[in-house]
Short mmCIF file of C-alpha atoms and ligand atoms in Angstrom, two decimals:
data_model
loop_
_atom_site.label_atom_id
_atom_site.label_comp_id
_atom_site.label_asym_id
_atom_site.label_seq_id
_atom_site.Cartn_x
_atom_site.Cartn_y
_atom_site.Cartn_z
CA MET A 1 -77.15 -39.31 -96.92
CA ARG A 2 -75.89 -39.28 -93.06
CA VAL A 3 -78.96 -40.98 -90.96
CA ALA A 4 -79.43 -42.36 -87.31
CA VAL A 5 -82.72 -45.08 -87.06
CA HIS A 6 -83.75 -46.63 -83.96
CA ALA A 7 -82.13 -49.97 -83.67
CA SER A 8 -83.62 -53.33 -82.48
CA ASP A 9 -86.74 -53.29 -83.48
CA ILE A 10 -88.61 -53.80 -87.09
CA ASP A 11 -89.71 -50.10 -87.90
CA GLY A 12 -86.00 -49.07 -87.25
CA LEU A 13 -85.04 -51.80 -90.18
CA VAL A 14 -87.66 -50.92 -92.53
CA SER A 15 -86.59 -47.40 -92.33
CA ALA A 16 -83.13 -48.17 -92.78
CA ALA A 17 -84.38 -50.65 -95.94
CA LEU A 18 -86.18 -47.29 -96.74
CA ILE A 19 -83.41 -45.41 -97.02
CA LEU A 20 -81.40 -47.90 -98.52
CA LEU A 21 -83.69 -48.18 -101.29
CA LYS A 22 -83.70 -44.01 -102.12
CA TYR A 23 -79.86 -43.48 -101.37
CA PRO A 24 -77.93 -46.54 -100.89
CA ASN A 25 -74.91 -45.28 -99.97
CA SER A 26 -76.29 -43.39 -96.83
CA LYS A 27 -74.57 -44.37 -93.84
CA ILE A 28 -76.67 -45.24 -91.01
CA ASP A 29 -75.99 -45.26 -87.61
CA PHE A 30 -78.16 -47.95 -85.55
CA LEU A 31 -79.24 -46.00 -82.30
CA THR A 32 -81.03 -46.74 -78.80
CA LEU A 33 -82.07 -44.26 -76.63
CA ARG A 34 -79.60 -44.69 -74.47
CA ASP A 35 -77.09 -44.03 -77.43
CA LEU A 36 -78.30 -40.81 -78.25
CA GLN A 37 -76.50 -38.24 -75.88
CA ASN A 38 -73.36 -39.45 -77.67
CA TYR A 39 -74.40 -38.53 -81.24
CA ASP A 40 -75.89 -35.63 -80.39
CA ASP A 41 -73.16 -33.82 -82.08
CA VAL A 42 -73.52 -35.47 -85.24
CA GLU A 43 -75.45 -33.74 -88.24
CA TYR A 44 -77.67 -36.03 -89.37
CA ASP A 45 -79.89 -35.63 -92.47
CA LEU A 46 -82.43 -37.53 -91.13
CA VAL A 47 -83.12 -39.16 -87.23
CA VAL A 48 -85.65 -41.71 -88.00
CA ASP A 49 -88.13 -43.26 -85.00
CA LEU A 50 -85.88 -41.69 -82.26
CA PRO A 51 -86.30 -38.18 -80.09
CA LYS A 52 -84.57 -35.23 -82.43
CA THR A 53 -80.65 -34.57 -81.78
CA SER A 54 -79.49 -30.97 -82.23
CA LYS A 55 -78.16 -31.09 -85.02
CA ALA A 56 -80.07 -33.14 -87.03
CA LYS A 57 -81.82 -31.55 -90.20
CA ALA A 58 -85.18 -33.54 -89.83
CA ASN A 59 -86.97 -35.93 -87.69
CA ILE A 60 -89.23 -38.42 -88.94
CA ASP A 61 -90.72 -40.33 -85.75
CA HIS A 62 -94.44 -41.17 -84.23
CA HIS A 63 -93.94 -40.56 -80.28
CA ILE A 64 -96.08 -38.55 -78.38
CA SER A 65 -93.35 -38.01 -75.87
CA ASN A 66 -91.01 -36.73 -78.87
CA TYR A 67 -93.52 -34.69 -80.46
CA GLU A 68 -94.68 -32.88 -76.78
CA LYS A 69 -90.89 -32.09 -76.04
CA LEU A 70 -90.14 -30.73 -79.26
CA LEU A 71 -92.87 -28.49 -79.55
CA LYS A 72 -92.63 -27.48 -75.70
CA GLU A 73 -88.87 -26.79 -76.64
CA GLY A 74 -89.95 -25.11 -79.96
CA ARG A 75 -87.40 -27.29 -81.89
CA LEU A 76 -89.81 -28.57 -84.07
CA THR A 77 -89.74 -27.47 -88.26
CA LYS A 78 -91.45 -27.45 -91.38
CA ASN A 79 -88.52 -29.81 -92.27
CA ASP A 80 -89.67 -32.55 -89.54
CA VAL A 81 -92.54 -35.34 -89.85
CA ILE A 82 -94.44 -36.06 -86.77
CA ASP A 83 -97.12 -37.80 -86.06
CA PRO A 84 -97.83 -39.46 -82.56
CA LYS A 85 -101.08 -41.23 -84.05
CA ALA A 86 -98.75 -43.17 -87.05
CA PRO A 87 -98.51 -46.70 -86.47
CA SER A 88 -94.89 -46.59 -87.30
CA ALA A 89 -92.01 -44.35 -88.40
CA ALA A 90 -92.12 -46.33 -91.49
CA SER A 91 -95.07 -45.31 -92.35
CA LEU A 92 -94.11 -41.32 -92.75
CA LEU A 93 -91.15 -42.21 -94.32
CA ILE A 94 -92.51 -44.23 -96.98
CA ARG A 95 -93.93 -40.53 -98.10
CA TYR A 96 -91.42 -38.35 -96.67
CA LEU A 97 -89.02 -40.23 -99.60
CA GLY A 98 -91.72 -40.46 -102.07
CA LEU A 99 -91.43 -44.59 -102.39
CA GLU A 100 -95.30 -44.63 -102.17
CA ASN A 101 -95.18 -46.34 -105.53
CA ASN A 102 -92.77 -49.09 -104.63
CA GLU A 103 -94.44 -52.34 -103.94
CA LYS A 104 -91.56 -53.44 -101.97
CA ALA A 105 -91.46 -50.63 -99.93
CA ARG A 106 -95.42 -50.49 -99.02
CA LYS A 107 -95.34 -54.08 -97.90
CA LEU A 108 -92.61 -53.54 -96.18
CA VAL A 109 -94.28 -50.35 -94.10
CA GLU A 110 -97.32 -52.48 -94.00
CA MET A 111 -95.74 -55.22 -91.98
CA ALA A 112 -93.86 -52.33 -89.70
CA ASN A 113 -97.11 -51.13 -88.77
CA ILE A 114 -98.29 -54.82 -87.35
CA ALA A 115 -95.05 -55.18 -85.48
CA ASP A 116 -95.17 -51.36 -84.01
CA THR A 117 -98.59 -52.00 -82.91
CA GLY A 118 -98.24 -55.18 -81.06
CA GLY A 119 -99.20 -57.10 -83.72
CA VAL A 120 -97.23 -60.73 -85.13
CA THR A 121 -97.14 -63.19 -87.28
CA LYS A 122 -94.40 -66.10 -88.33
CA LYS A 123 -92.48 -63.71 -90.36
CA ILE A 124 -92.44 -60.86 -87.67
CA TYR A 125 -91.44 -63.03 -84.85
CA LYS A 126 -88.67 -64.17 -86.81
CA LEU A 127 -87.43 -61.11 -88.07
CA ASP A 128 -87.81 -59.70 -84.86
CA LYS A 129 -85.74 -62.18 -83.02
CA ILE A 130 -82.67 -62.10 -85.69
CA ILE A 131 -82.53 -58.17 -85.02
CA LYS A 132 -82.73 -59.06 -81.57
CA CYS A 133 -79.77 -61.32 -81.40
CA TYR A 134 -77.92 -58.77 -83.50
CA SER A 135 -79.31 -55.54 -81.80
CA LYS A 136 -75.72 -54.62 -80.64
CA ASP A 137 -73.79 -55.71 -83.53
CA PRO A 138 -74.58 -52.56 -85.98
CA ALA A 139 -72.75 -54.58 -89.06
CA THR A 140 -74.83 -57.05 -88.91
CA LEU A 141 -78.12 -54.61 -88.62
CA MET A 142 -76.71 -53.25 -91.43
CA LYS A 143 -76.48 -56.70 -93.35
CA ILE A 144 -80.08 -57.04 -92.31
CA ALA A 145 -81.54 -54.27 -93.70
CA TRP A 146 -79.76 -54.73 -96.98
CA ILE A 147 -81.55 -57.91 -97.31
CA LEU A 148 -85.30 -55.73 -96.46
CA ALA A 149 -84.07 -53.30 -99.20
CA GLU A 150 -83.51 -56.25 -101.70
CA LYS A 151 -85.90 -58.79 -100.77
CA GLY A 152 -88.77 -56.68 -99.52
CA VAL A 153 -91.02 -59.53 -97.07
CA LYS A 154 -89.76 -62.20 -98.79
CA PHE A 155 -86.73 -61.42 -96.72
CA ASP A 156 -87.65 -65.00 -94.89
CA LYS A 157 -85.96 -66.94 -98.60
CA ASP A 158 -82.50 -65.81 -98.16
CA GLU A 159 -79.99 -67.95 -97.14
CA TRP A 160 -78.78 -65.87 -94.34
CA ILE A 161 -82.11 -65.71 -92.77
CA LYS A 162 -82.85 -68.67 -92.88
CA LYS A 163 -79.29 -70.00 -91.71
CA GLU A 164 -80.28 -67.47 -88.57
CA TRP A 165 -83.66 -68.80 -88.03
CA LYS A 166 -82.52 -72.35 -87.95
CA ARG A 167 -79.53 -71.51 -85.50
CA LEU A 168 -81.78 -69.30 -82.76
CA LYS A 169 -85.08 -71.53 -83.15
CA PRO A 170 -84.14 -74.46 -80.97
CA TRP A 171 -82.97 -72.02 -78.02
CA ILE A 172 -85.78 -69.93 -78.02
CA GLU A 173 -87.90 -73.28 -78.14
CA LYS A 174 -85.58 -74.23 -74.96
CA GLY A 175 -86.24 -71.16 -73.12
CA LEU A 176 -90.63 -71.09 -74.21
CA LYS A 177 -89.86 -74.73 -72.59
CA MET A 178 -88.55 -73.74 -69.18
CA VAL A 179 -90.89 -71.11 -68.67
CA LYS A 180 -94.19 -73.17 -69.68
CA LYS A 181 -92.48 -75.81 -67.18
CA LEU A 182 -92.39 -72.60 -64.22
CA LEU A 183 -96.16 -71.51 -65.61
CA LYS A 184 -97.32 -75.08 -64.99
CA LYS A 185 -95.20 -75.03 -61.34
CA LEU A 186 -96.96 -71.93 -60.43
CA SER A 187 -100.73 -72.59 -61.75
CA LYS A 188 -102.29 -72.95 -58.42
CA LEU A 189 -101.15 -70.11 -56.58
CA ASP A 190 -103.76 -67.36 -56.39
CA SER A 191 -101.48 -64.60 -57.23
CA ASN A 192 -101.40 -61.94 -60.16
CA VAL A 193 -98.32 -60.44 -59.91
CA ILE A 194 -95.34 -62.13 -60.55
CA ILE A 195 -91.74 -61.37 -60.62
CA VAL A 196 -89.16 -63.40 -62.54
CA ASP A 197 -85.60 -62.75 -61.71
CA ILE A 198 -83.17 -64.43 -63.92
CA VAL A 199 -79.88 -64.88 -62.65
CA SER A 200 -78.22 -67.38 -64.89
CA GLY A 201 -78.88 -69.81 -67.73
CA PHE A 202 -81.42 -68.40 -69.89
CA PRO A 203 -81.44 -67.68 -74.17
CA ARG A 204 -81.12 -63.83 -74.59
CA VAL A 205 -83.25 -64.11 -77.37
CA ALA A 206 -86.15 -65.47 -75.84
CA MET A 207 -86.19 -63.30 -73.10
CA ASN A 208 -89.02 -60.70 -74.59
CA ASP A 209 -91.40 -63.96 -74.76
CA ILE A 210 -91.44 -64.62 -70.71
CA PRO A 211 -93.80 -61.77 -70.10
CA TRP A 212 -96.28 -62.90 -72.78
CA LEU A 213 -96.38 -66.14 -71.61
CA PHE A 214 -97.58 -64.87 -68.24
CA LEU A 215 -99.94 -62.55 -69.24
CA ASN A 216 -102.04 -65.05 -71.74
CA LYS A 217 -102.29 -67.56 -68.59
CA GLY A 218 -103.86 -64.41 -66.57
CA TRP A 219 -101.33 -62.76 -64.29
CA GLU A 220 -101.80 -58.90 -64.50
CA ILE A 221 -98.06 -57.74 -63.84
CA ALA A 222 -95.23 -59.30 -65.67
CA VAL A 223 -91.80 -57.71 -64.10
CA ILE A 224 -89.10 -59.68 -65.38
CA ILE A 225 -85.06 -59.12 -64.21
CA ASN A 226 -82.18 -59.85 -66.58
CA ARG A 227 -79.02 -59.80 -64.08
CA MET A 228 -77.18 -62.58 -66.32
CA ARG A 229 -73.67 -61.84 -65.98
CA GLU A 230 -72.31 -65.26 -68.34
CA GLU A 231 -71.71 -64.85 -72.07
CA ASP A 232 -74.88 -65.59 -74.27
CA PRO A 233 -74.14 -68.87 -75.71
CA ILE A 234 -76.11 -67.73 -78.84
CA CYS A 235 -76.16 -64.31 -79.28
CA PRO A 236 -72.68 -62.98 -77.77
CA SER A 237 -73.31 -59.45 -78.91
CA LEU A 238 -76.05 -59.12 -76.12
CA SER A 239 -74.01 -60.52 -73.47
CA SER A 240 -73.22 -57.46 -70.33
CA ALA A 241 -70.04 -55.67 -70.79
CA PRO A 242 -68.19 -56.87 -67.91
CA ASN A 243 -68.09 -53.41 -65.92
CA ASN A 244 -71.71 -53.73 -66.31
CA ASN A 245 -73.33 -53.29 -63.07
CA GLN A 246 -76.95 -53.30 -63.71
CA ALA A 247 -79.50 -55.44 -63.37
CA ARG A 248 -82.59 -54.66 -66.92
CA VAL A 249 -85.53 -54.67 -65.71
CA SER A 250 -88.76 -54.49 -68.14
CA ILE A 251 -92.32 -54.15 -66.77
CA ARG A 252 -95.50 -55.42 -68.49
CA VAL A 253 -99.23 -55.11 -68.09
CA SER A 254 -102.54 -57.22 -69.07
CA LYS A 255 -104.84 -55.25 -70.69
CA HIS A 256 -107.33 -55.27 -68.47
CA SER A 257 -105.27 -54.29 -65.65
CA ARG A 258 -105.47 -50.29 -63.93
CA PHE A 259 -102.09 -50.53 -63.27
CA ASP A 260 -99.30 -47.61 -64.47
CA ALA A 261 -96.40 -49.24 -65.89
CA ARG A 262 -94.38 -46.55 -66.47
CA LYS A 263 -95.60 -44.34 -62.99
CA PHE A 264 -93.60 -47.39 -61.73
CA ALA A 265 -90.70 -47.81 -63.70
CA GLU A 266 -90.22 -43.83 -62.78
CA LYS A 267 -90.22 -44.67 -59.14
CA PHE A 268 -87.06 -46.68 -59.85
CA GLY A 269 -85.77 -43.95 -62.60
CA GLY A 270 -86.60 -45.72 -66.00
CA GLY A 271 -89.94 -45.02 -67.63
CA GLY A 272 -92.04 -46.42 -70.89
CA HIS A 273 -95.32 -46.26 -71.66
CA LEU A 274 -98.85 -47.63 -69.75
CA LYS A 275 -98.29 -51.10 -71.00
CA ALA A 276 -94.61 -51.39 -71.12
CA ALA A 277 -91.80 -50.11 -69.39
CA GLY A 278 -88.67 -50.51 -68.13
CA MET A 279 -85.50 -49.68 -65.93
CA ARG A 280 -82.16 -50.36 -64.85
CA LEU A 281 -81.20 -51.47 -61.36
CA ASN A 282 -77.64 -50.67 -59.85
CA LEU A 283 -76.20 -54.59 -58.60
CA ASN A 284 -74.85 -52.41 -55.62
CA GLY A 285 -77.97 -52.48 -53.22
CA TYR A 286 -79.74 -54.66 -55.23
CA GLU A 287 -81.82 -56.68 -52.40
CA GLU A 288 -82.96 -53.14 -51.06
CA LEU A 289 -84.27 -52.31 -54.56
CA LEU A 290 -85.69 -55.68 -54.68
CA GLY A 291 -87.47 -55.23 -51.06
CA ARG A 292 -88.76 -51.96 -52.60
CA MET A 293 -90.09 -53.64 -55.87
CA ILE A 294 -92.47 -55.95 -54.46
CA MET A 295 -93.58 -53.41 -51.26
CA GLU A 296 -94.83 -51.54 -54.12
CA LEU A 297 -96.05 -54.37 -56.13
CA SER A 298 -98.34 -55.91 -53.09
CA GLU A 299 -100.13 -52.72 -53.30
CA TYR A 300 -101.91 -54.26 -56.58
CA GLY A 301 -102.23 -57.91 -55.16
CA SER A 302 -100.21 -61.03 -54.24
CA VAL A 303 -96.61 -61.00 -55.64
CA THR A 304 -94.84 -64.37 -56.44
CA TYR A 305 -91.60 -64.17 -56.67
CA VAL A 306 -89.54 -66.34 -58.41
CA ARG A 307 -85.36 -66.60 -58.86
CA LEU A 308 -84.03 -68.57 -62.34
CA ASP A 309 -80.82 -69.73 -61.54
CA LEU A 310 -81.00 -72.31 -64.23
CA SER A 311 -77.32 -73.27 -63.95
CA LYS A 312 -77.98 -74.94 -61.28
CA ASN A 313 -81.58 -76.70 -62.79
CA LEU A 314 -84.92 -75.18 -62.03
CA LYS A 315 -85.34 -73.64 -58.55
CA LEU A 316 -88.24 -71.73 -56.92
MN1 LIG B 1 -91.40 -47.18 -84.43
#
């Protein structure tokens, strides 16, 4: 079996584990949306939680964008299982592989369903952080998939997982502490849109916690910009390549907001969903792009901009 699964999230890794339970000798590629174009020529038996590639024999997915595109292009076949209402790709894959009666598989899928619909438990949080830390390291992702296949939802009893969590935890806590300190400083502002522009010194493994901390404190729109260049101290594979001249921007929007994150991201060449979207900005001409972003956002409220250069301490 030659398979591609979505890298860097629980649904993708649980899907990989299900495949290993059924076909232990599979060759699995962990891909991001950006990797796909380079793998379009591979004759995959299965492409899971990702858009269908040209030579894929079957596609298992639950993204509506992929579904609509395949319908439009007439590329949906009876071998594909694509259900935009499914809570996870793993929930479709377990049936496809005939593993519904496997208790370990079922429990893993339950976890993927919660994770992919925005739910969090302690276990999900832990696993998500470890996956994120190694999201660009296929050999370690394979190791994690094997741990899930062997231990199921008891993966947290695994010695390597325990060791990794012990290693990551203090850095995550350090990151959370920095953000909480910032939130406190900003608490008296009457502002609903926050832009956090991270220049250096923030642990990348804690990055996706930042928007939630803001939204939970009542902010409506959180825009997090990562333009750190230095090597990451704990998850070195996440450091940006030396020739990479882009900043990564992620936008998260509160439940009650009418702001459309996807439309906003599309204006800057990005994409995503209503409540969560992202884009990449070229660092040449960054100031101008940032200015345009602030202009656009100020139509929705009062924008607070914070530049975090933590190599020189918290600076506002
Ligand atoms: Mn998914």
